[in-house]
PDB file of N, CA and C in Angstrom:
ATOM      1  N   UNK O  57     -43.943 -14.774  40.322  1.00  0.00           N
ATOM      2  CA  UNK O  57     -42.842 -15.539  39.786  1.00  0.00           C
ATOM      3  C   UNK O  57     -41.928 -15.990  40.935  1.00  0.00           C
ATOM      4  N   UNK O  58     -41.054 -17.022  40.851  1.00  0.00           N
ATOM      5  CA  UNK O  58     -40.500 -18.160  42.000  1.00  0.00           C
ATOM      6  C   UNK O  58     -39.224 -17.238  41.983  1.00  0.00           C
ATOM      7  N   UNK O  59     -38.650 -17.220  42.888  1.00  0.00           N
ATOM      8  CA  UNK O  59     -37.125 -16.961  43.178  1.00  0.00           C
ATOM      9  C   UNK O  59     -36.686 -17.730  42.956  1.00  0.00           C
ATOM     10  N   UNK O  60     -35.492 -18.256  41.994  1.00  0.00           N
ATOM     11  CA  UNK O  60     -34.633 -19.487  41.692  1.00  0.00           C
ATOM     12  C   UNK O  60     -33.443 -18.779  41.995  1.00  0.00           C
ATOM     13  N   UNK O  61     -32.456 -19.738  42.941  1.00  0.00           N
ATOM     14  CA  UNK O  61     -31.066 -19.718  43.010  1.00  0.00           C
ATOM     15  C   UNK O  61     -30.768 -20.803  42.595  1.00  0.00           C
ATOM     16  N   UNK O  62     -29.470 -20.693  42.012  1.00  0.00           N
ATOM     17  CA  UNK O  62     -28.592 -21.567  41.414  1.00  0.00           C
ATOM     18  C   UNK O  62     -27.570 -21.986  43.252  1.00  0.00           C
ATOM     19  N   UNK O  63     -27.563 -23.273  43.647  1.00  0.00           N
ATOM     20  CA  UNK O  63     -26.104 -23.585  44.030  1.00  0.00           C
ATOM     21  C   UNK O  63     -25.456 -23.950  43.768  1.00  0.00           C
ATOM     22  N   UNK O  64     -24.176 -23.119  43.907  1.00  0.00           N
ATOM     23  CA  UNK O  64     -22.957 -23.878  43.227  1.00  0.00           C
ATOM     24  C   UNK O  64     -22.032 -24.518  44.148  1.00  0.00           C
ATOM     25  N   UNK O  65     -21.701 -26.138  43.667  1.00  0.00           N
ATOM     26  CA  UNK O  65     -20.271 -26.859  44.475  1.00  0.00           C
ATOM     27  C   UNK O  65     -19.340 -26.111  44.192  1.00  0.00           C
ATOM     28  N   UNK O  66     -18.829 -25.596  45.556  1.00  0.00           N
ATOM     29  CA  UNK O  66     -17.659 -25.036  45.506  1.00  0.00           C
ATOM     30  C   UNK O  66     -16.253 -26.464  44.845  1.00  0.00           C
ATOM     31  N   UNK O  67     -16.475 -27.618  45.463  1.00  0.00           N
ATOM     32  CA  UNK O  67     -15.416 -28.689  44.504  1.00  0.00           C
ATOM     33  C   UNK O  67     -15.821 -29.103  43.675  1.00  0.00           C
ATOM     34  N   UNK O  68     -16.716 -28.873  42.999  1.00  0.00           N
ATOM     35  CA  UNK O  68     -17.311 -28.953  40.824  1.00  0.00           C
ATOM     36  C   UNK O  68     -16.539 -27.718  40.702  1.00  0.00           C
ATOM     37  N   UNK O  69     -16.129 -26.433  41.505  1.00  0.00           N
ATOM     38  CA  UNK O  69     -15.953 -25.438  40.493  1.00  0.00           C
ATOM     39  C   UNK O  69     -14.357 -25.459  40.773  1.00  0.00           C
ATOM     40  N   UNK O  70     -13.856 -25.690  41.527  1.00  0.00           N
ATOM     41  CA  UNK O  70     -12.512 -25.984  41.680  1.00  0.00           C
ATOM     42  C   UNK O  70     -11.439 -26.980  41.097  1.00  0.00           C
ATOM     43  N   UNK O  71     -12.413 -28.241  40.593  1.00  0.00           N
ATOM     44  CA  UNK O  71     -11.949 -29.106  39.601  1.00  0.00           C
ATOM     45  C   UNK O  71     -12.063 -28.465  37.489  1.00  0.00           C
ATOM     46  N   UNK O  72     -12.708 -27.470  37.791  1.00  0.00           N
ATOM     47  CA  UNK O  72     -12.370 -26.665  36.645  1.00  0.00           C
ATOM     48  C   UNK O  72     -10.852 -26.081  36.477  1.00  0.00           C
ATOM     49  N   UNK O  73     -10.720 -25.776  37.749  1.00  0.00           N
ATOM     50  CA  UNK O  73      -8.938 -25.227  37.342  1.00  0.00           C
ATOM     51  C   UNK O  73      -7.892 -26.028  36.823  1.00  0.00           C
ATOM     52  N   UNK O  74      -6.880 -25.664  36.361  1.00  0.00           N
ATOM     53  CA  UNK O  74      -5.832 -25.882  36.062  1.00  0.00           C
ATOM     54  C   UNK O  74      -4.574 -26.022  36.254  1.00  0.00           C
ATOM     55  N   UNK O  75      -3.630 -26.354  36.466  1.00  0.00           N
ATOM     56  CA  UNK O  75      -2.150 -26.220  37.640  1.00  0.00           C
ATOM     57  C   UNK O  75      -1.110 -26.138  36.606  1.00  0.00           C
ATOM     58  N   UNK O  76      -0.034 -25.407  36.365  1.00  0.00           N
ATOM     59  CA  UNK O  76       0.813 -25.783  35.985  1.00  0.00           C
ATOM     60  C   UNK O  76       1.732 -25.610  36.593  1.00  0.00           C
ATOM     61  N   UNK O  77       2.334 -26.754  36.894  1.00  0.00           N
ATOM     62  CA  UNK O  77       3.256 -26.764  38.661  1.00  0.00           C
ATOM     63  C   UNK O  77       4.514 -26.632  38.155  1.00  0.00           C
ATOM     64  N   UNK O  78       4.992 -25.983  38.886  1.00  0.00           N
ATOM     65  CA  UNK O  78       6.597 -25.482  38.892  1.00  0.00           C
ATOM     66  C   UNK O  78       7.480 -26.530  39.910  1.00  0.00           C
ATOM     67  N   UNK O  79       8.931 -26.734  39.360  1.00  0.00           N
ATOM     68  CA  UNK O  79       9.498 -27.379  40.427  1.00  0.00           C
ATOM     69  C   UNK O  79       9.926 -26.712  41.826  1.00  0.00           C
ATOM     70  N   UNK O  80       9.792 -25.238  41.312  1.00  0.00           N
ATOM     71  CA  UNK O  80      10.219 -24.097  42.658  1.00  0.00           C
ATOM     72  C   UNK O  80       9.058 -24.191  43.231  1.00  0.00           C
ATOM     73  N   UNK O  81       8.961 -23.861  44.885  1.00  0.00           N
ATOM     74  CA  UNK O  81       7.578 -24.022  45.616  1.00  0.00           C
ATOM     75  C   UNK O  81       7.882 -22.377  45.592  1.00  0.00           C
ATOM     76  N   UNK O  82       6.661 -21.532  45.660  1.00  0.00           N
ATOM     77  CA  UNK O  82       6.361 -19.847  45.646  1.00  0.00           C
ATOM     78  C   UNK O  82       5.880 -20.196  46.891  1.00  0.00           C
ATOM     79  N   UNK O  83       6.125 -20.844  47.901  1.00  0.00           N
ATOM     80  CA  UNK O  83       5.528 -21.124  49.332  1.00  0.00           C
ATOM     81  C   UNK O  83       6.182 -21.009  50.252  1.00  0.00           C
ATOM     82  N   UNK O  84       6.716 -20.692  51.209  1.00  0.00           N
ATOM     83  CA  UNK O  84       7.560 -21.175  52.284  1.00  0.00           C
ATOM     84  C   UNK O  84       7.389 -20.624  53.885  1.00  0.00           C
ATOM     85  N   UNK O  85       7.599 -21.917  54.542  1.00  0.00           N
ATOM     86  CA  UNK O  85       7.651 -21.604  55.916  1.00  0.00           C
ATOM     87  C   UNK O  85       8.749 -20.418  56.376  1.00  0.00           C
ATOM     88  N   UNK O  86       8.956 -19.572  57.006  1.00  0.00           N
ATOM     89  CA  UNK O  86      10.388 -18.893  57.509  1.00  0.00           C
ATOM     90  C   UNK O  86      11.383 -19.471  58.366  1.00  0.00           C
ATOM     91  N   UNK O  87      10.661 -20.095  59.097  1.00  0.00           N
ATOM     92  CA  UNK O  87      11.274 -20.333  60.376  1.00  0.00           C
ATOM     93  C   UNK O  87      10.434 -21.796  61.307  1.00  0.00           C
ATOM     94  N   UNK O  88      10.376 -23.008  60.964  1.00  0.00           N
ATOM     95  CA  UNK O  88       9.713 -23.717  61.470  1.00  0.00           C
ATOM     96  C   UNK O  88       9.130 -23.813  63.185  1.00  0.00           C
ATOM     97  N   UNK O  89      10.358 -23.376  63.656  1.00  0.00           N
ATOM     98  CA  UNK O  89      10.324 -23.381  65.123  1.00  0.00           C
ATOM     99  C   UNK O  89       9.057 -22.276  66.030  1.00  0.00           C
ATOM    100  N   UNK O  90       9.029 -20.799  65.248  1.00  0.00           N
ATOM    101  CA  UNK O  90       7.608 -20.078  65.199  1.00  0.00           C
ATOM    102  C   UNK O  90       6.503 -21.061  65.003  1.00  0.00           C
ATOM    103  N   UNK O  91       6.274 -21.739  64.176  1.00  0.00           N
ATOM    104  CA  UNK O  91       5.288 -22.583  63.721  1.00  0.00           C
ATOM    105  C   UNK O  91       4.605 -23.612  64.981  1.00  0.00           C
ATOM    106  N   UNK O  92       5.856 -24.151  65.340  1.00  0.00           N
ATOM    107  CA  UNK O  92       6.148 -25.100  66.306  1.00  0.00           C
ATOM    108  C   UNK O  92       4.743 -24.672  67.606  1.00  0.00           C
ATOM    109  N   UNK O  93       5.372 -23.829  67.856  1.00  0.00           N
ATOM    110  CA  UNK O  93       4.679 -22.841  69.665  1.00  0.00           C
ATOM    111  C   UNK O  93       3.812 -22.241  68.734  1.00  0.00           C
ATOM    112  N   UNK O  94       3.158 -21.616  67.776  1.00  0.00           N
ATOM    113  CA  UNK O  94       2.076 -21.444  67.177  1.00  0.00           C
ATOM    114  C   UNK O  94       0.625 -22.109  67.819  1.00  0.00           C
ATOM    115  N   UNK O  95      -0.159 -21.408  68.363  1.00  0.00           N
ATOM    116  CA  UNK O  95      -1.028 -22.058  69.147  1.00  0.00           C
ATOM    117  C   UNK O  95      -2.309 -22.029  68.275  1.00  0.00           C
ATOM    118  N   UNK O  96      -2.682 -21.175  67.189  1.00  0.00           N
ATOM    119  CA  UNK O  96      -3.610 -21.101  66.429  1.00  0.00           C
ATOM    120  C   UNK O  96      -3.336 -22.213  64.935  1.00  0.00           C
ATOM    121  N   UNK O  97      -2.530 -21.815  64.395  1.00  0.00           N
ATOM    122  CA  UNK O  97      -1.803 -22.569  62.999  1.00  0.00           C
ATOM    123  C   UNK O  97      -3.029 -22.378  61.985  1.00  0.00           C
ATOM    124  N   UNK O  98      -3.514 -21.201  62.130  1.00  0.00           N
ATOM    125  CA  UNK O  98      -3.998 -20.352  61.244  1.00  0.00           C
ATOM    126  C   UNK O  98      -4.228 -20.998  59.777  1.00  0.00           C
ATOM    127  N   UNK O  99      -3.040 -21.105  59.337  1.00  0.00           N
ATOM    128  CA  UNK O  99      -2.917 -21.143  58.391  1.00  0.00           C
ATOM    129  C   UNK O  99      -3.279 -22.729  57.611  1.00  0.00           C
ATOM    130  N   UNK O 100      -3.506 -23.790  59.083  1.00  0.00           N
ATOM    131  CA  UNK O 100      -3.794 -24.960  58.454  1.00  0.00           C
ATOM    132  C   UNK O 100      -5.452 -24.843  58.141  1.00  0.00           C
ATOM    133  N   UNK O 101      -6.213 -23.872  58.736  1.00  0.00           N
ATOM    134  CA  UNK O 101      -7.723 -23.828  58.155  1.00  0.00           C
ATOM    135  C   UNK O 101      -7.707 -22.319  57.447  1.00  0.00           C
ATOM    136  N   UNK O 102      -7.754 -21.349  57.358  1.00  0.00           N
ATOM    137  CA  UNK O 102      -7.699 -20.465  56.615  1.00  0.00           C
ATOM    138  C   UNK O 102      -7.738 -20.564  54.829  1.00  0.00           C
ATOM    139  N   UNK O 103      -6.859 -21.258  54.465  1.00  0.00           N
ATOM    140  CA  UNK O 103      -6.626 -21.868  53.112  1.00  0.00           C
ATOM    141  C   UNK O 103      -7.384 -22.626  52.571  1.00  0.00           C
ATOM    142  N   UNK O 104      -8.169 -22.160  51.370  1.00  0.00           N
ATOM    143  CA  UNK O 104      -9.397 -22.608  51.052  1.00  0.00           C
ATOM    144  C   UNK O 104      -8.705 -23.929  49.947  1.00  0.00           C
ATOM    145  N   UNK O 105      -7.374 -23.908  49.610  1.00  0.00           N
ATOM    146  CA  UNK O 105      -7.104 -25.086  49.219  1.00  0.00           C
ATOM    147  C   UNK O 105      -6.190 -26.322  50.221  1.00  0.00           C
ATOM    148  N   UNK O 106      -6.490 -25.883  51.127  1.00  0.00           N
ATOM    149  CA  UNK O 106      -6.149 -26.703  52.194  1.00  0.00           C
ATOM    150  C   UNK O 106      -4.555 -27.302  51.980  1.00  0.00           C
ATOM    151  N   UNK O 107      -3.352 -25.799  51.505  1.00  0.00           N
ATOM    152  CA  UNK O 107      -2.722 -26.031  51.355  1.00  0.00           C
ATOM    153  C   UNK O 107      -1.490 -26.822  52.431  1.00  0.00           C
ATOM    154  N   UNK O 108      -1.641 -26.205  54.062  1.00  0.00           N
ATOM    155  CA  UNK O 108      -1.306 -26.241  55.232  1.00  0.00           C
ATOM    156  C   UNK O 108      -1.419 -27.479  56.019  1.00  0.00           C
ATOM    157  N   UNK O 109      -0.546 -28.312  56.190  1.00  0.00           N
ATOM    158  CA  UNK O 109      -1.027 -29.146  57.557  1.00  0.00           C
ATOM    159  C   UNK O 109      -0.084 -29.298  58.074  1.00  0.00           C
ATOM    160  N   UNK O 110      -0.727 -29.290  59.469  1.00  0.00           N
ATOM    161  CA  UNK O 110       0.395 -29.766  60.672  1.00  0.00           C
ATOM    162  C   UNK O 110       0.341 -30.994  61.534  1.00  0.00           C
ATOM    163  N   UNK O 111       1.555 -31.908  61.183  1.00  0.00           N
ATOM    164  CA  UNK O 111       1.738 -33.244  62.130  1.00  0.00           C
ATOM    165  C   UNK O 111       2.579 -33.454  63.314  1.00  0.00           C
ATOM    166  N   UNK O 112       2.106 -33.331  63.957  1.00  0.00           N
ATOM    167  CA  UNK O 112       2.956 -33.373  65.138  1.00  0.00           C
ATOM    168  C   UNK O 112       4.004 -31.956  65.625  1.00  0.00           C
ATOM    169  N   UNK O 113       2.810 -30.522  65.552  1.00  0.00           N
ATOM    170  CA  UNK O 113       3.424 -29.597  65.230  1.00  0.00           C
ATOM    171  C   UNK O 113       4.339 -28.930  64.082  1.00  0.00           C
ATOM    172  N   UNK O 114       4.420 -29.747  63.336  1.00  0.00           N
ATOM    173  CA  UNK O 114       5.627 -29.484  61.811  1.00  0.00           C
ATOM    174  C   UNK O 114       4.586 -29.323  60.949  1.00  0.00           C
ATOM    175  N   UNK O 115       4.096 -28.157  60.762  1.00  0.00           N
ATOM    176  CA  UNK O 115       3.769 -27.336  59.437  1.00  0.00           C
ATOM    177  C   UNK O 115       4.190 -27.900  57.931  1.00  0.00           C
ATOM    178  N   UNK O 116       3.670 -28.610  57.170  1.00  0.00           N
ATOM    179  CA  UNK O 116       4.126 -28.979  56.084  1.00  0.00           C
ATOM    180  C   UNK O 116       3.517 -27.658  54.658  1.00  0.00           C
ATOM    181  N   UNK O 117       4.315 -27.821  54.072  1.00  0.00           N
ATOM    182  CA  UNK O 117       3.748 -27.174  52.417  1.00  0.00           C
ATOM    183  C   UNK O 117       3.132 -27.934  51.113  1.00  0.00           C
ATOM    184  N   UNK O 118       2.083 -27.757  50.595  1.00  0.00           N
ATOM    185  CA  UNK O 118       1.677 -28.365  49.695  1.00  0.00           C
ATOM    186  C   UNK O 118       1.481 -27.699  48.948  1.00  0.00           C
ATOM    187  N   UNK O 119       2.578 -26.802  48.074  1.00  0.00           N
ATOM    188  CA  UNK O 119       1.903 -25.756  47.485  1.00  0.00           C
ATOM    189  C   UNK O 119       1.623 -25.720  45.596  1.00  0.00           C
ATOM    190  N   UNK O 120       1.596 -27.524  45.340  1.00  0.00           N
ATOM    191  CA  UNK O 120       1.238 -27.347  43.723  1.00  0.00           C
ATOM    192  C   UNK O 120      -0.361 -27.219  43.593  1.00  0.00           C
ATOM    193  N   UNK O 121      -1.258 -27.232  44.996  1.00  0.00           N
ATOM    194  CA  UNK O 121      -2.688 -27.034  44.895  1.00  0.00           C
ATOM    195  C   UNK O 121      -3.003 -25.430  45.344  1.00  0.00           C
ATOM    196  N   UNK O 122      -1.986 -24.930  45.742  1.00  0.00           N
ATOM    197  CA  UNK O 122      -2.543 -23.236  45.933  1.00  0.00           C
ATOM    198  C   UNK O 122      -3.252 -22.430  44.797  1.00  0.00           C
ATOM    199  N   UNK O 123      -3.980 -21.610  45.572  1.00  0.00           N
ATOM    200  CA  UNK O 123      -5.014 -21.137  44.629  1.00  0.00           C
ATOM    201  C   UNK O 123      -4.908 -19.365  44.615  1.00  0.00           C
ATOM    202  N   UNK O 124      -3.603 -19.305  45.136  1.00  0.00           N
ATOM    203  CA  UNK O 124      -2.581 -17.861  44.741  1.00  0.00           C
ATOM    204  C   UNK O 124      -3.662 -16.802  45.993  1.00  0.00           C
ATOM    205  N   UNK O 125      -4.645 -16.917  46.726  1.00  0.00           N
ATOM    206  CA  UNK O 125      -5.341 -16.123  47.017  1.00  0.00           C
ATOM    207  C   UNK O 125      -4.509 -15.353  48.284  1.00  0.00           C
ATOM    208  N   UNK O 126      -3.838 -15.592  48.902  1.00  0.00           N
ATOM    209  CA  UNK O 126      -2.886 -15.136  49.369  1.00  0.00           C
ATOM    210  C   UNK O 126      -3.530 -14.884  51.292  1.00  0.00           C
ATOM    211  N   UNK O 127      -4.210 -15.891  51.392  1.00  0.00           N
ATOM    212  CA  UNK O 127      -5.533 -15.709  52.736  1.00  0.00           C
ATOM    213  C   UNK O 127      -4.163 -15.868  53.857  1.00  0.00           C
ATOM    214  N   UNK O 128      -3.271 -16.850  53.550  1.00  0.00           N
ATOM    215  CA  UNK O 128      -2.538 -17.627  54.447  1.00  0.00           C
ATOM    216  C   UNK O 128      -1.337 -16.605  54.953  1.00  0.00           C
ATOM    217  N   UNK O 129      -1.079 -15.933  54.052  1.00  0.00           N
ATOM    218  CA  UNK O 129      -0.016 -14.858  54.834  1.00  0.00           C
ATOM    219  C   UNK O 129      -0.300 -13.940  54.928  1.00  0.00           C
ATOM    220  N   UNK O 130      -2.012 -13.254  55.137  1.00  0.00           N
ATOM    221  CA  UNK O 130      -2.096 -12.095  55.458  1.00  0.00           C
ATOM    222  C   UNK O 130      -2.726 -12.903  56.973  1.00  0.00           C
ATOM    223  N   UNK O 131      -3.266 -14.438  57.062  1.00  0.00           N
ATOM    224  CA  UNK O 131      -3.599 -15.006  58.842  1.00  0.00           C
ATOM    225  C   UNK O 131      -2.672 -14.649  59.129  1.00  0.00           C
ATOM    226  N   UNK O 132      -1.402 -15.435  59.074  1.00  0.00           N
ATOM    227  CA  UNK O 132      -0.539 -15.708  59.694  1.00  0.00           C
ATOM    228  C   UNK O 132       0.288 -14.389  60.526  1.00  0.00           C
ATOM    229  N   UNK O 133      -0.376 -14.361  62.062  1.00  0.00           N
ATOM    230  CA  UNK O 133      -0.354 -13.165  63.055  1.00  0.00           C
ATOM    231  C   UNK O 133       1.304 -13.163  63.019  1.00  0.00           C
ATOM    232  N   UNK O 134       2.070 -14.491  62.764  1.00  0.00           N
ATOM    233  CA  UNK O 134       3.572 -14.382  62.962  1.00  0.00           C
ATOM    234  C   UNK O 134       4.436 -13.958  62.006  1.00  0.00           C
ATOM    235  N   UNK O 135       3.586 -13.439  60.571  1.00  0.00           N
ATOM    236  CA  UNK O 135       4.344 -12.997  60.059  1.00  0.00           C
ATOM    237  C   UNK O 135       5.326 -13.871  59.284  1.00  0.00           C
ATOM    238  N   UNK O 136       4.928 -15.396  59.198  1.00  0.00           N
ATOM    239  CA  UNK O 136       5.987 -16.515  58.994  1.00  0.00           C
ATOM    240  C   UNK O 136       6.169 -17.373  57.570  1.00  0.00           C
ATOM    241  N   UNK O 137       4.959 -16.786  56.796  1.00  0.00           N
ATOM    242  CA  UNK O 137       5.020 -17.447  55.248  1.00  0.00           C
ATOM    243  C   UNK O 137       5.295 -16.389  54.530  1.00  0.00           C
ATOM    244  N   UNK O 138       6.291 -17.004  53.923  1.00  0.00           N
ATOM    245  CA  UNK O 138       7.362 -16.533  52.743  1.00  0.00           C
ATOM    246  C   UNK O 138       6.388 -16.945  51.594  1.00  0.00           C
ATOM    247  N   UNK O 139       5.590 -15.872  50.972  1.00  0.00           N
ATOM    248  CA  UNK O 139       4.227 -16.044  49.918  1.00  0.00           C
ATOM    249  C   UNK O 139       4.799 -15.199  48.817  1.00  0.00           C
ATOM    250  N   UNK O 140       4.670 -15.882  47.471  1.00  0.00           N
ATOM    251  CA  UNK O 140       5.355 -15.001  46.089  1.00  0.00           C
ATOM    252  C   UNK O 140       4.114 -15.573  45.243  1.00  0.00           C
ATOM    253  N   UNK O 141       3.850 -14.726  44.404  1.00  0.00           N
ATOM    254  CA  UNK O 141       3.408 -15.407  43.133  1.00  0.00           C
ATOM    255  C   UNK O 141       4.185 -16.600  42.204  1.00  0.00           C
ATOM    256  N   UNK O 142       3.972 -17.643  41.876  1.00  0.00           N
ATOM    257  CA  UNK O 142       4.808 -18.391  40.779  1.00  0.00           C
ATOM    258  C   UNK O 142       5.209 -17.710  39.961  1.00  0.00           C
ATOM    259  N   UNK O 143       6.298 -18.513  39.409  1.00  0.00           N
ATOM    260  CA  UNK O 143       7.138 -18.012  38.046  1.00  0.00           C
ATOM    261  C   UNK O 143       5.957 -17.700  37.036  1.00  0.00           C
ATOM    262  N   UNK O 144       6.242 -17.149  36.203  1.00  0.00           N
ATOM    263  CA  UNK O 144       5.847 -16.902  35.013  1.00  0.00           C
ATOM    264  C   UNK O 144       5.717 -17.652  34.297  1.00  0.00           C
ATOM    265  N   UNK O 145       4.408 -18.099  33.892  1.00  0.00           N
ATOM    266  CA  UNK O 145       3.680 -19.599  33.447  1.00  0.00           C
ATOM    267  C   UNK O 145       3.002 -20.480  34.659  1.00  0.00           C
ATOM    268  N   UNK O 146       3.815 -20.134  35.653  1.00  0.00           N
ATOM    269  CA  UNK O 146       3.164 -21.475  36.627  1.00  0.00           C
ATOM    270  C   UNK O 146       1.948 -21.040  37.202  1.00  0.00           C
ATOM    271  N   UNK O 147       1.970 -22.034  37.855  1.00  0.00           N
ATOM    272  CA  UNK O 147       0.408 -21.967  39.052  1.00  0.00           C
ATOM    273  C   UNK O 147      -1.236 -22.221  38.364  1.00  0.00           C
ATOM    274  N   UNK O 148      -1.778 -21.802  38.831  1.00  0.00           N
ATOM    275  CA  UNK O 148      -3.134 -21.684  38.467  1.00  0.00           C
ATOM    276  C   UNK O 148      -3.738 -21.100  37.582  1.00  0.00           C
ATOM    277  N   UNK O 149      -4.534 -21.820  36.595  1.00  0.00           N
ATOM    278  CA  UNK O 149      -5.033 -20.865  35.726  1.00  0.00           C
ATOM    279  C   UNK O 149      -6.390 -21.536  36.273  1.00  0.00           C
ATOM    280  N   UNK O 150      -7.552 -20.785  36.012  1.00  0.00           N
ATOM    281  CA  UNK O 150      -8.999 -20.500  36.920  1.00  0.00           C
ATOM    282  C   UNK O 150      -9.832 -20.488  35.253  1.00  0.00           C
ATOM    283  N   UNK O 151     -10.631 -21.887  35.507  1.00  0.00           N
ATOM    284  CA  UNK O 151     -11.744 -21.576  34.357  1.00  0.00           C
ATOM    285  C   UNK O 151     -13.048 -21.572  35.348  1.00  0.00           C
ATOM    286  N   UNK O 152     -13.632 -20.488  34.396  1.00  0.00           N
ATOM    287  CA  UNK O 152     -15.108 -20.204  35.458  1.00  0.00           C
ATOM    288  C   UNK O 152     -16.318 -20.735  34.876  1.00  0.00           C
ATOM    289  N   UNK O 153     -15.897 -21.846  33.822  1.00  0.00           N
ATOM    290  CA  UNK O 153     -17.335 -22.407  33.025  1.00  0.00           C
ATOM    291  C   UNK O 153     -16.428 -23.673  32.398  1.00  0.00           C
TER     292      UNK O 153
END
């Protein structure tokens, strides 16, 4: 008998989720200027929702696509994202079918 694997798109299964975005961001930089001299910026690839980018050194937040997994402030060697869960109701709800 054949070995069958299934592959799965990781962006087919991510367009299953859900957002319910809050006007408060549960995201935040601490201190931009850390960010600045940041020679890794970790946190702009780490984040599997590619919440992070940096232009011209300035770290921006995009955080109505976070996916709560919390990858970005346990990188971040500086200690510099201010990471909460959303309010109660918000954020992500995760369908797996």
């Amino acid at each position: 008998m054949e070995d069958t694997k299934l592959k799965v798109n990781i962006d087919d299964k991510l367009y299953l989720n859900t957002y319910n975005v809050d006007t408060l961001s549960h995201l935040a930089i601490k201190n931009q200027k850390i960010c600045e001299t940041c020679n890794e910026k970790t946190c702009t690839f780490i984040c599997p929702a590619r919440v992070y980018e940096c232009k011209d050194g300035h770290v921006t937040v995009g955080y109505e696509g976070c996916l709560e997994c919390g990858a970005c402030r346990i990188a971040c060697s500086h200690d510099n994202i201010d990471w909460n869960f959303p309010r109660g109701g918000f954020g992500i709800q995760f369908r797996l079918a």
